[in-house]
Coordinates of C-alpha atoms in Angstrom, one line a residue:
M12 CA 7.2 14.6 -18.0
T13 CA 7.0 13.7 -14.4
F14 CA 6.2 10.4 -12.9
V15 CA 4.1 9.9 -9.8
T16 CA 4.7 6.6 -8.0
K17 CA 1.7 5.7 -5.8
L18 CA 2.2 3.1 -3.1
R19 CA -0.5 1.4 -1.2
F20 CA 0.3 -0.7 1.9
Q21 CA -2.2 -3.1 3.6
S22 CA -1.8 -5.3 6.7
G23 CA -3.7 -6.8 9.5
N24 CA -0.9 -5.7 11.9
R25 CA -1.4 -1.9 12.3
Y26 CA 1.8 -1.4 14.4
E27 CA 4.0 -3.1 11.8
L28 CA 2.3 -1.2 9.0
E29 CA 2.9 2.1 10.7
S30 CA 6.5 1.3 11.5
Q31 CA 7.3 0.2 7.9
V32 CA 5.5 3.2 6.3
E33 CA 7.2 5.7 8.7
D34 CA 10.7 4.1 8.1
L35 CA 10.1 4.4 4.3
K36 CA 8.9 8.0 4.5
S37 CA 12.0 8.9 6.6
M38 CA 14.3 7.2 4.0
L39 CA 12.6 9.0 1.2
E40 CA 13.0 12.4 2.9
R41 CA 16.6 11.7 3.7
K42 CA 17.2 11.0 0.0
G43 CA 15.5 14.3 -1.0
A44 CA 12.3 12.8 -2.6
E45 CA 9.1 14.8 -2.7
C46 CA 6.7 12.6 -0.8
K47 CA 3.0 13.0 0.0
G48 CA 1.4 11.0 2.8
P49 CA 1.0 8.7 4.4
H50 CA -2.8 8.9 4.1
A51 CA -4.9 6.4 6.1
D52 CA -8.0 4.8 4.8
P53 CA -10.6 3.7 7.4
P54 CA -9.9 0.2 8.7
E55 CA -11.8 -2.5 6.8
Q56 CA -13.6 -5.3 8.8
I57 CA -13.6 -8.6 6.9
A58 CA -15.4 -11.8 7.8
V59 CA -14.5 -15.1 6.2
P60 CA -17.0 -18.0 6.5
Q61 CA -15.4 -21.4 7.5
Y62 CA -17.2 -24.6 6.6
R63 CA -16.7 -27.9 8.4
T64 CA -16.9 -29.8 5.0
L65 CA -16.5 -28.8 1.4
Q66 CA -20.3 -28.4 1.1
P67 CA -21.9 -25.2 2.5
G68 CA -24.2 -25.6 5.5
D69 CA -22.4 -26.8 8.6
E70 CA -20.1 -23.8 9.6
F71 CA -17.6 -22.9 12.2
P72 CA -17.8 -19.3 13.4
S73 CA -16.5 -16.9 10.8
W74 CA -13.0 -15.7 10.9
D75 CA -13.1 -11.9 11.5
Y76 CA -10.1 -9.6 11.1
T77 CA -9.3 -6.0 10.3
V78 CA -7.2 -4.7 7.4
Y79 CA -5.4 -1.3 7.8
S80 CA -4.3 0.7 4.7
R81 CA -1.9 3.5 4.1
K82 CA -1.1 5.4 0.8
L83 CA 2.0 7.3 -0.1
E84 CA 3.0 9.1 -3.2
I85 CA 6.5 9.8 -4.6
H86 CA 6.6 12.7 -7.1
G87 CA 9.5 12.7 -9.6
N88 CA 12.7 11.1 -8.3
D89 CA 12.3 8.1 -10.6
H90 CA 15.5 6.4 -9.4
I91 CA 14.3 6.5 -5.8
A92 CA 10.9 5.2 -6.7
R93 CA 12.6 2.4 -8.6
E94 CA 14.7 1.6 -5.5
V95 CA 11.5 1.4 -3.4
G96 CA 10.0 -1.0 -6.0
H97 CA 12.8 -3.4 -5.4
M98 CA 12.8 -3.3 -1.6
D99 CA 11.9 -6.3 0.5
F100 CA 8.9 -5.8 2.8
P101 CA 7.7 -8.2 5.5
E102 CA 5.3 -10.9 4.3
S103 CA 2.6 -9.5 6.6
L104 CA 2.6 -6.4 4.5
H105 CA 0.8 -6.3 1.1
V106 CA 2.3 -3.6 -1.2
E107 CA 0.8 -2.3 -4.5
I108 CA 2.8 0.1 -6.7
E109 CA 1.2 2.2 -9.5
V110 CA 3.2 4.5 -11.7
E111 CA 1.4 7.4 -13.3
Q112 CA 2.8 9.8 -15.9
K113 CA 2.0 13.4 -15.5
K114 CA 2.3 15.8 -18.4
P115 CA 3.0 19.5 -17.9
L116 CA 0.1 22.0 -18.0
G117 CA -0.6 23.1 -21.5
H118 CA 0.8 19.9 -23.1
L119 CA -1.1 18.8 -26.1
R120 CA -2.3 15.2 -26.1
D121 CA -0.5 12.8 -28.5

């Protein structure tokens, strides 16, 4: 059985996000991992209301910012995927890791 490690990176700083993802992809390729991506999602515009007091009503202008996302997949190479899972990333980068088990074609379900 093969494992697919799906990585999702999000940040408000597009340049740092691009730099970290490209560095990671280079490292994966140097180590011989099969890597797909990075794939970019459209930027997400977020507006956060800011209130002057704890009660709604009197507001400051909303805080608007953009979140950029990239997705990367590592196929097989469990030891490399595990190594990536233990890496330290900058605080401005949000990282989600999902591991999916792929069964070979024709494999009967348990």
